[in-house]
Coordinates of C-alpha atoms in Angstrom, one line a residue:
M9 CA -99.0 204.9 65.7
L10 CA -102.4 204.2 65.4
Q11 CA -103.0 204.4 69.2
S12 CA -101.2 207.6 69.3
Q13 CA -103.4 209.2 66.2
W14 CA -106.8 207.9 68.3
A15 CA -105.5 209.6 71.7
A16 CA -104.7 212.7 69.6
G17 CA -108.1 212.8 67.8
D18 CA -109.9 212.7 71.2
G19 CA -110.8 209.0 70.9
K20 CA -111.7 208.9 67.4
L21 CA -109.3 207.5 64.5
G22 CA -109.0 210.6 62.0
H23 CA -110.6 208.8 58.9
K24 CA -113.9 208.7 58.0
H25 CA -114.2 205.7 55.8
L26 CA -113.6 202.7 58.0
T27 CA -116.2 200.1 57.4
P28 CA -116.5 196.8 59.2
G29 CA -115.8 193.8 57.3
R30 CA -115.0 190.4 59.2
K31 CA -116.0 190.5 62.9
G32 CA -113.3 192.6 64.8
V33 CA -111.8 193.8 61.4
W34 CA -112.1 197.8 60.3
V35 CA -110.9 198.3 56.8
D36 CA -110.4 201.7 55.1
E37 CA -112.2 200.8 51.7
E38 CA -111.2 204.3 50.1
Q39 CA -107.2 203.6 50.7
V40 CA -107.9 200.0 49.4
S41 CA -109.6 200.9 46.3
H42 CA -107.0 203.6 45.8
Q43 CA -103.8 201.8 45.9
A44 CA -105.7 198.8 43.8
D45 CA -106.2 201.3 41.2
I46 CA -102.7 202.4 41.0
L47 CA -101.5 198.8 41.0
G48 CA -103.7 197.8 38.2
R49 CA -102.5 200.7 36.0
Q50 CA -98.9 200.1 36.6
A51 CA -99.4 196.5 35.4
L52 CA -101.2 197.3 32.3
Q53 CA -98.8 199.4 31.3
L54 CA -95.7 197.2 32.0
E55 CA -97.2 194.1 30.3
P56 CA -99.0 194.2 26.8
D57 CA -100.6 190.7 27.1
G58 CA -101.7 191.8 30.8
V59 CA -101.6 188.1 32.1
R60 CA -98.9 188.2 34.4
S61 CA -99.8 191.6 35.6
L62 CA -102.9 190.4 36.5
R63 CA -101.7 187.7 38.5
T64 CA -99.1 190.0 40.2
A65 CA -101.8 192.7 41.1
A66 CA -104.3 190.0 42.3
G67 CA -101.0 188.7 44.9
L68 CA -100.3 192.5 45.6
L69 CA -104.3 192.9 46.7
A70 CA -104.3 190.1 48.7
T71 CA -101.1 191.4 50.6
L72 CA -102.9 194.7 51.0
Q73 CA -106.0 193.2 52.2
A74 CA -104.0 191.1 54.8
Q75 CA -102.5 194.5 56.0
T76 CA -105.4 195.7 58.0
V77 CA -106.2 197.1 61.4
T78 CA -108.2 194.8 63.7
M79 CA -109.8 195.9 66.6
E80 CA -111.8 194.1 69.5
D81 CA -114.3 196.9 69.3
P82 CA -115.0 199.9 67.4
P83 CA -112.5 202.9 68.6
Q84 CA -113.9 204.8 71.5
G85 CA -113.0 208.1 72.8
L86 CA -112.9 209.8 76.3
R87 CA -116.7 210.0 77.8
A88 CA -117.9 211.5 80.9
Y89 CA -121.1 209.5 82.0
P90 CA -124.1 211.5 83.8
R91 CA -124.4 208.7 86.3
R92 CA -121.2 210.1 87.9
W93 CA -123.3 212.6 89.6
V94 CA -125.3 209.8 91.2
F95 CA -122.3 208.0 92.5
L96 CA -121.2 211.4 93.9
L97 CA -124.2 212.0 95.7
V98 CA -124.3 208.4 97.4
I99 CA -120.8 209.0 98.6
S100 CA -121.9 212.5 99.9
L101 CA -125.0 211.2 101.8
L102 CA -122.9 208.2 103.0
S103 CA -120.2 210.6 104.4
C104 CA -122.7 213.4 105.8
S105 CA -124.6 210.3 107.5
N106 CA -121.5 209.0 108.8
A107 CA -120.3 212.1 110.5
M108 CA -123.6 212.6 111.9
L109 CA -123.6 209.3 113.8
W110 CA -119.8 210.3 114.7
L111 CA -120.8 213.4 116.8
S112 CA -124.6 212.8 117.7
F113 CA -123.7 212.2 121.6
A114 CA -121.4 215.3 122.1
P115 CA -124.1 218.0 122.1
V116 CA -126.3 216.1 124.5
A117 CA -123.7 214.3 126.2
D118 CA -125.0 215.4 130.3
T119 CA -128.4 213.9 129.1
I120 CA -127.2 210.7 127.6
A121 CA -125.0 210.1 130.4
K122 CA -127.8 210.6 132.9
H123 CA -130.2 208.4 130.9
F124 CA -127.9 205.4 130.6
S125 CA -125.8 205.8 133.8
L126 CA -122.6 206.6 132.1
S127 CA -119.5 208.6 133.0
M128 CA -118.6 211.6 130.7
E129 CA -115.4 209.7 129.9
Q130 CA -117.5 206.7 128.7
I131 CA -119.5 209.5 126.5
N132 CA -116.4 210.9 124.9
W133 CA -115.0 207.7 124.1
L134 CA -117.9 207.3 121.7
S135 CA -116.4 210.0 119.8
L136 CA -112.8 209.0 120.3
I137 CA -113.5 205.6 118.9
Y138 CA -113.5 207.0 115.7
L139 CA -109.8 208.6 116.0
V140 CA -108.3 205.2 117.5
V141 CA -110.5 202.7 114.8
S142 CA -109.0 204.8 111.6
I143 CA -105.4 204.5 112.4
P144 CA -105.2 200.9 112.2
F145 CA -107.8 200.1 110.0
G146 CA -107.3 202.7 107.6
I147 CA -104.6 200.9 105.9
A148 CA -107.0 198.1 105.5
A149 CA -109.6 200.5 104.0
I150 CA -106.9 201.9 101.6
W151 CA -106.1 197.9 100.2
V152 CA -110.2 197.5 100.0
L153 CA -110.8 200.8 98.0
D154 CA -107.9 199.8 95.6
S155 CA -108.1 196.3 95.4
M156 CA -111.9 195.4 95.4
G157 CA -113.0 198.6 93.7
L158 CA -115.0 201.8 94.6
R159 CA -118.3 200.1 94.4
W160 CA -117.7 197.4 96.9
A161 CA -116.2 199.8 99.1
I162 CA -119.0 202.1 99.0
I163 CA -121.7 199.2 99.3
L164 CA -119.6 197.7 102.5
G165 CA -119.4 201.2 104.0
A166 CA -123.1 201.8 103.6
W167 CA -123.8 198.5 105.2
L168 CA -121.5 198.8 108.3
N169 CA -123.0 202.4 108.5
L170 CA -126.4 201.1 108.8
A171 CA -125.5 198.2 111.0
G172 CA -123.7 200.6 113.4
S173 CA -126.7 203.1 113.8
V174 CA -129.2 200.4 114.2
L175 CA -126.9 198.3 117.0
R176 CA -126.5 201.7 119.0
A177 CA -130.0 202.7 118.9
L178 CA -131.0 199.2 120.7
P179 CA -130.7 200.4 124.4
G180 CA -133.0 203.1 123.6
L181 CA -135.7 201.4 121.7
A182 CA -135.5 198.4 124.0
S183 CA -135.7 198.8 127.7
G184 CA -134.2 196.3 130.1
I185 CA -130.8 195.9 128.3
P186 CA -128.3 195.3 131.1
N187 CA -125.2 196.9 129.5
P188 CA -126.2 199.9 127.3
F189 CA -122.4 201.0 126.9
A190 CA -121.4 198.0 125.1
F191 CA -124.1 198.4 122.3
L192 CA -123.1 202.0 122.1
M193 CA -119.6 201.3 121.7
S194 CA -120.5 198.8 119.5
G195 CA -122.3 200.5 117.1
Q196 CA -120.0 203.4 117.2
S197 CA -116.9 201.0 116.1
L198 CA -119.0 199.9 113.1
C199 CA -119.7 203.3 112.1
A200 CA -115.9 204.0 112.4
L201 CA -115.1 201.3 110.3
A202 CA -117.3 202.6 107.6
Q203 CA -115.8 206.2 108.1
T204 CA -112.2 204.5 107.0
L205 CA -114.0 203.5 103.7
V206 CA -115.7 206.3 102.7
I207 CA -113.5 208.9 103.7
F208 CA -110.9 208.1 101.1
S209 CA -113.4 207.6 98.3
P210 CA -114.1 211.3 96.9
A211 CA -110.4 211.7 95.5
K212 CA -110.9 208.3 93.7
L213 CA -114.2 209.0 92.7
A214 CA -113.3 212.3 91.0
A215 CA -110.1 210.6 89.2
L216 CA -112.1 207.6 88.0
W217 CA -115.4 209.0 87.0
F218 CA -114.9 212.9 86.5
P219 CA -113.1 215.0 83.6
E220 CA -109.9 217.0 84.1
H221 CA -111.9 220.1 84.7
Q222 CA -114.5 218.9 87.2
R223 CA -111.9 216.6 89.5
A224 CA -111.5 219.3 92.0
T225 CA -114.9 220.3 92.3
A226 CA -116.1 216.6 92.4
N227 CA -113.5 216.1 95.4
M228 CA -114.8 219.2 97.2
I229 CA -118.6 218.1 97.2
G230 CA -117.6 214.7 98.6
T231 CA -115.0 216.1 101.0
M232 CA -117.2 219.0 102.4
S233 CA -119.9 216.6 103.1
N234 CA -118.3 215.3 106.2
P235 CA -118.1 218.7 107.9
L236 CA -121.7 219.2 106.9
G237 CA -122.7 216.4 108.7
I238 CA -120.9 217.2 111.7
L239 CA -122.8 220.7 111.6
M240 CA -126.1 219.0 111.3
A241 CA -125.2 216.9 114.0
N242 CA -124.7 219.8 116.5
V243 CA -128.2 221.5 115.2
L244 CA -129.8 218.2 115.2
S245 CA -129.1 216.6 118.5
P246 CA -130.1 219.5 120.9
A247 CA -133.1 220.2 118.6
L248 CA -134.4 216.4 119.2
V249 CA -133.3 216.0 122.8
K250 CA -134.9 218.3 125.2
K251 CA -135.3 215.7 128.2
A252 CA -134.3 212.3 128.6
E253 CA -137.5 210.7 127.0
D254 CA -136.6 211.8 123.7
I255 CA -133.3 210.1 123.3
P256 CA -134.9 206.9 121.6
V257 CA -136.5 209.4 119.1
M258 CA -132.7 211.0 118.2
L259 CA -131.4 207.5 117.9
G260 CA -134.3 206.3 115.6
V261 CA -134.0 209.5 113.5
Y262 CA -130.4 208.8 112.9
I263 CA -131.2 205.6 111.4
A264 CA -133.2 207.2 108.4
P265 CA -130.0 208.5 106.7
A266 CA -128.3 205.6 107.0
A267 CA -130.9 203.4 105.5
L268 CA -131.7 205.8 102.6
T269 CA -128.0 205.8 101.6
C270 CA -127.4 201.9 101.8
L271 CA -130.6 201.6 99.6
L272 CA -129.3 204.0 96.9
A273 CA -125.7 202.5 97.2
I274 CA -127.2 199.1 96.5
A275 CA -129.6 200.3 93.8
C276 CA -127.6 202.9 92.0
L277 CA -123.9 202.2 92.1
W278 CA -123.6 199.4 88.9
E279 CA -119.8 199.3 88.5
S280 CA -116.5 200.7 90.2
V281 CA -115.2 202.2 87.0
P282 CA -117.1 203.6 83.9
P283 CA -116.9 201.7 80.6
T284 CA -114.9 204.6 78.9
P285 CA -112.6 206.6 81.1
P286 CA -113.6 210.4 81.5
S287 CA -109.4 211.5 81.2
A288 CA -106.2 209.8 80.1
G289 CA -105.2 209.6 83.5
A290 CA -108.1 207.8 84.7
A291 CA -107.0 204.9 82.6
N292 CA -103.9 204.4 84.6
S293 CA -105.6 204.5 87.9
T294 CA -104.4 202.0 90.5
S295 CA -101.8 200.7 88.3
E296 CA -99.8 199.8 91.1
D297 CA -100.4 197.1 93.4
F298 CA -100.9 197.6 97.1
I299 CA -97.5 197.1 99.0
Q300 CA -95.6 198.5 95.6
G301 CA -97.9 201.6 95.8
L302 CA -97.0 202.0 99.4
K303 CA -93.4 201.7 98.8
L304 CA -93.5 204.3 96.1
L305 CA -95.3 206.7 98.4
V306 CA -92.8 206.5 101.2
Q307 CA -90.0 207.1 98.6
N308 CA -91.5 210.2 97.0
K309 CA -90.0 213.0 99.1
A310 CA -92.7 215.4 97.6
Y311 CA -95.6 213.3 99.1
V312 CA -93.8 212.6 102.1
I313 CA -93.7 216.2 103.0
L314 CA -97.3 216.7 102.0
A315 CA -98.3 214.2 104.1
V316 CA -96.5 214.8 107.1
C317 CA -97.4 218.6 106.8
F318 CA -100.8 218.7 105.8
G319 CA -101.6 215.7 108.0
G320 CA -100.4 217.8 110.6
G321 CA -102.7 220.4 109.5
I322 CA -105.5 218.1 110.0
G323 CA -104.3 217.5 113.1
V324 CA -104.5 221.0 114.2
F325 CA -108.1 221.5 112.9
S326 CA -109.3 218.3 114.6
S327 CA -107.6 219.6 117.7
F328 CA -109.7 222.9 117.5
S329 CA -112.7 221.7 116.5
A330 CA -112.6 219.0 119.7
L331 CA -111.2 221.4 122.4
L332 CA -112.9 224.9 121.5
E333 CA -115.6 224.6 123.8
Q334 CA -113.2 223.8 126.7
I335 CA -110.8 226.7 125.4
L336 CA -113.6 229.4 125.5
C337 CA -115.6 228.4 128.5
A338 CA -112.4 228.9 130.5
S339 CA -112.4 232.5 129.4
G340 CA -115.9 233.0 130.4
Y341 CA -117.7 232.2 127.1
S342 CA -121.0 230.3 127.0
S343 CA -121.6 226.8 125.1
E344 CA -123.8 228.6 123.2
F345 CA -121.3 230.9 121.8
S346 CA -118.8 228.1 121.3
G347 CA -121.3 226.0 119.3
L348 CA -121.9 229.4 117.0
C349 CA -118.1 229.5 116.6
G350 CA -117.5 225.9 115.7
A351 CA -120.7 226.3 113.5
L352 CA -119.1 229.4 111.5
F353 CA -115.7 227.3 111.1
I354 CA -117.4 224.7 109.2
V355 CA -119.8 226.9 107.3
F356 CA -117.0 229.4 106.2
G357 CA -115.1 226.1 105.6
I358 CA -117.6 224.7 103.2
L359 CA -118.1 228.1 101.4
G360 CA -114.3 228.5 100.9
A361 CA -113.9 225.0 99.6
L362 CA -116.6 225.5 97.3
V363 CA -114.9 228.8 95.4
L364 CA -111.3 227.4 95.6
G365 CA -112.4 224.1 94.2
L366 CA -113.8 225.9 91.2
Y367 CA -111.0 228.2 91.0
V368 CA -108.4 225.4 91.0
D369 CA -110.4 223.3 88.4
R370 CA -109.9 226.3 86.0
T371 CA -106.2 227.2 86.8
K372 CA -104.5 223.7 88.2
C373 CA -102.8 226.0 90.7
F374 CA -102.9 223.2 93.5
T375 CA -99.7 223.9 95.0
E376 CA -100.0 227.7 95.1
A377 CA -103.6 227.3 96.7
T378 CA -102.5 224.8 99.3
K379 CA -99.4 227.0 100.2
I380 CA -101.3 230.4 100.3
G381 CA -104.5 228.7 102.3
L382 CA -102.3 227.4 104.9
C383 CA -100.2 230.6 105.2
L384 CA -103.5 232.5 106.2
S385 CA -104.4 229.6 108.5
S386 CA -101.4 230.1 110.4
L387 CA -101.9 233.7 110.8
T388 CA -105.4 233.1 112.0
C389 CA -104.2 230.6 114.4
V390 CA -101.8 233.1 116.0
A391 CA -104.6 235.4 116.1
F392 CA -106.9 232.9 117.9
A393 CA -104.2 231.6 120.3
L394 CA -104.0 235.4 121.4
V395 CA -107.8 236.6 121.5
A396 CA -109.0 233.4 123.1
Q397 CA -107.3 234.1 126.3
L398 CA -109.6 237.7 126.4
Q399 CA -112.8 238.2 128.0
E400 CA -115.8 239.7 126.0
Q401 CA -114.4 239.4 122.7
Q402 CA -117.2 237.8 120.8
V403 CA -117.1 239.7 117.5
A404 CA -113.2 239.2 117.3
L405 CA -113.6 235.6 117.9
A406 CA -116.6 234.7 115.6
A407 CA -114.8 236.5 112.7
I408 CA -111.3 234.6 113.7
C409 CA -113.1 231.4 113.7
S410 CA -114.9 232.2 110.6
L411 CA -111.6 232.8 108.7
F412 CA -109.9 230.0 110.1
G413 CA -112.3 227.6 108.3
L414 CA -112.5 229.8 105.2
F415 CA -108.4 229.5 104.8
G416 CA -107.8 226.4 106.3
F417 CA -110.7 223.9 105.9
S418 CA -111.3 224.8 102.4
V419 CA -107.8 223.6 101.4
A420 CA -108.6 220.0 102.6
P421 CA -110.2 218.6 99.0
V422 CA -107.5 220.7 97.0
A423 CA -104.5 218.9 99.1
M424 CA -106.1 215.8 98.4
E425 CA -106.1 216.3 94.7
L426 CA -102.4 217.4 95.1
A427 CA -101.6 214.3 96.6
V428 CA -103.0 212.4 93.8
E429 CA -101.0 214.7 91.5
C430 CA -97.7 214.1 92.9
S431 CA -97.9 210.6 93.8
F432 CA -99.2 209.4 90.2
P433 CA -99.7 206.7 88.9
V434 CA -100.3 205.3 92.8
G435 CA -103.7 204.8 93.3
E436 CA -105.8 207.5 94.5
G437 CA -107.1 205.5 97.7
A438 CA -103.7 205.0 99.0
A439 CA -102.6 208.5 98.1
A440 CA -105.2 210.4 99.9
G441 CA -105.9 208.0 102.5
L442 CA -102.3 207.7 103.9
V443 CA -102.5 211.4 104.4
F444 CA -105.9 211.0 106.1
V445 CA -104.4 208.3 108.5
L446 CA -101.3 210.4 109.4
G447 CA -103.8 213.4 110.1
Q448 CA -105.8 211.1 112.4
A449 CA -102.6 210.0 114.4
E450 CA -100.7 213.3 114.4
G451 CA -104.5 214.7 115.5
T452 CA -104.5 212.4 118.5
L453 CA -101.2 213.4 119.5
I454 CA -101.6 216.9 119.5
M455 CA -104.8 216.4 121.5
V456 CA -102.9 214.8 124.2
L457 CA -100.2 217.0 124.1
L458 CA -102.4 220.0 124.5
T459 CA -104.4 218.7 127.4
A460 CA -101.5 217.5 129.1
L461 CA -100.1 221.4 129.1
T462 CA -103.0 222.7 130.8
V463 CA -102.6 223.9 134.3
Q464 CA -105.0 225.0 137.1
S465 CA -105.7 228.8 136.1
A466 CA -104.4 231.4 138.8
K467 CA -106.7 234.3 137.5
P468 CA -110.0 235.3 139.2
P469 CA -112.9 232.7 138.4
V470 CA -114.6 233.6 134.9
S471 CA -115.0 230.1 133.6
T472 CA -118.3 229.1 132.4
C473 CA -117.3 225.3 132.0
R474 CA -119.6 222.5 133.2
Q475 CA -120.0 222.3 137.2
G476 CA -117.4 220.2 138.8
E477 CA -114.7 221.2 136.5
D478 CA -111.9 223.3 137.4
P479 CA -111.0 226.3 135.2
L480 CA -108.0 225.3 133.3
D481 CA -105.2 227.8 131.9
W482 CA -104.7 227.3 128.0
T483 CA -102.2 229.5 127.2
V484 CA -99.3 227.4 126.8
S485 CA -101.3 224.9 124.8
L486 CA -102.6 227.5 122.5
L487 CA -99.2 229.2 121.9
L488 CA -98.1 225.4 120.9
L489 CA -101.2 224.9 118.8
A490 CA -100.2 228.0 117.0
G491 CA -96.5 227.2 116.7
L492 CA -97.2 223.9 115.2
C493 CA -99.5 225.1 112.3
I494 CA -96.6 227.7 111.8
L495 CA -94.1 224.9 111.5
F496 CA -96.0 222.7 109.1
T497 CA -96.9 225.7 106.9
C498 CA -93.3 226.9 106.5
V499 CA -91.8 223.3 106.0
L500 CA -94.4 222.7 103.3
V501 CA -93.9 226.3 101.9
L502 CA -90.1 225.8 101.8
F503 CA -89.5 222.2 100.8
F504 CA -92.5 221.0 99.0
H505 CA -92.1 221.1 94.9
T506 CA -93.5 218.8 92.8
P507 CA -94.6 218.3 89.2
Y508 CA -98.1 217.5 88.3
R509 CA -97.4 213.8 87.2
R510 CA -101.2 213.0 86.4
Q511 CA -101.6 216.0 84.0
Q512 CA -98.2 215.5 82.6
A513 CA -99.2 211.8 81.6
E514 CA -102.5 213.2 80.4
S515 CA -100.9 215.8 78.2
E516 CA -98.5 213.6 76.7
G517 CA -100.9 210.8 76.2
L518 CA -98.8 208.1 77.8
S519 CA -101.2 206.6 80.0
P520 CA -101.4 202.7 79.8
P521 CA -104.4 200.7 78.9
R522 CA -107.0 200.0 81.6
T523 CA -107.6 196.5 82.2
N524 CA -111.7 197.0 81.8
T525 CA -111.9 198.8 78.7
S526 CA -111.2 197.5 74.9
E527 CA -108.1 199.1 73.7
P528 CA -107.2 198.8 69.7
R529 CA -105.1 196.2 68.6
I530 CA -103.1 196.5 65.5
T531 CA -102.2 193.0 63.9
S532 CA -100.0 192.9 60.4
P533 CA -100.2 189.4 59.4
T534 CA -97.2 188.4 57.3
P535 CA -98.2 188.1 53.4
K536 CA -97.6 184.9 51.8
S537 CA -96.3 186.7 48.9
P538 CA -92.6 188.1 48.7
M539 CA -93.2 190.8 46.6
E540 CA -93.6 194.2 48.2
A541 CA -95.6 196.6 46.3
P542 CA -94.5 200.7 46.4
G543 CA -97.2 202.8 47.7
L544 CA -98.2 200.5 50.4
A545 CA -98.2 201.6 53.6
S546 CA -96.5 199.9 56.4
P547 CA -99.1 198.0 59.0
A548 CA -98.6 200.8 61.7
G549 CA -100.0 203.6 59.0
I550 CA -102.0 201.7 56.7
L551 CA -104.8 204.3 57.4
Q552 CA -102.6 207.3 56.5
E553 CA -102.6 209.5 53.2
A554 CA -101.5 207.1 50.2
P555 CA -98.5 208.3 48.6
S556 CA -98.2 209.2 44.7
P557 CA -97.4 206.4 42.4
V558 CA -93.7 205.5 41.6
P559 CA -92.1 203.4 39.5
P560 CA -92.3 199.8 39.6
P561 CA -90.8 197.5 42.0
P562 CA -87.4 195.9 41.1
E563 CA -88.7 192.4 40.9
L564 CA -91.8 193.3 38.4
A565 CA -89.5 195.2 36.1
E566 CA -87.3 192.3 35.9
T567 CA -90.0 189.8 35.3
V568 CA -91.4 192.0 32.4
T569 CA -87.9 192.4 30.6
G570 CA -87.2 188.8 30.9
D571 CA -90.5 188.2 29.2
I572 CA -90.1 190.8 26.3

């Protein structure tokens, strides 16, 4: 009862007169004094000589004092610590730096290939390695995040990110290296390992450190920092590399954000969880072990539908981003315009995620926001599949790419929060991580399928693709892309229904105690005296309002009658 009163009172016991007695013992002195007066008056009225009544009152007072509430620490309530924003800043910088390293070679692929004597296929593998690594190592990253804790996962990811950025810069900084591709690929592989650790972290950070009304916003900021890094790489790499001699400068510049993030992670991240949870749901975070949590996720019908459908949406967006330049150049659009469309896709996605995150934090409409966003995204994808085959439609294509990012990209952090809500009490790392791993796997399959369905174009050559590449017809591939987007959306809209389990647990106060916080412990020592005094509260209710005086106990009345 005391624990429920504590939870109902926002972490504070609903009585003002708790004072410390012995170490770890908190006593309601007003309650004890009040009941002692009652016992004393009863004893004096029933015993003229007062001798035996005083002895009886002394025994009852000893029993009363034994029935106290003991606590390891004074009661604490829910609390949000200001340093949670520092934690969010470190994760956001790490995610942004990692995304910059991911696609730093793609905008200047021709110059990189010529400088290091590499083929375009090798240059493409420097980016594809992120997708390949994330599928098998994503499961291991989930275990690290839920078992070792958020702090150590971020520090490990920061070190891997820094080591990868330095390793891949060695061929440009040191001349005469015989096999530069080995260093470039090794560095990118380490950065890809770091991505699996950081990409799952925003949902877990939001659950552990942020109060309920800020979780979606925190998740949005951490998640959207990754596409922000992609955008910065597409702007920064062409600006730094004007000729082959500028490549070492570019490789060195990308080390700076990685080094800064690593320093901040070591210096500013002190603990994985706050001393006091910010919400009732945070106390139950990662309550299931790793294997049991995965079993619960697989057995959760709503989560499986969300993971497959939204994972497919991630695959569609990844394929769109990776193949956008190849699709548009086949219709005669320049590389600069393709880059502009990609930038609009990301920028409007970030803006949409900001607005949607604030809205969902206020309304808690996770399911509705996800379903509506994916429906609008499907319509936009159909429009892109039709308009991208036409020529001289720059304004329409720019608007479509902007809307595709606004409706689709912005749903990502909300869907991650929804995955945590429908899978509670499974750990946030497992709930969000498995969705991402499925999305990467589905994205790889979709990209392979789309490129396999392209055929040589029979139309008059209007292609602006790189010299030596034959123009391709993407009509079938684009219609398939739109069809998959509609399929995933329809399945999610029609079959996904779930209660918000985490919110229910928080509203009902059912979250079990977290292992790293001190919880109240109620003890009721068995009194040595066999008497039971009326008006004494039970051990669980000792701090409740004392009842009015009642007739003396039968034992005391019999004793008095016998003496008289």
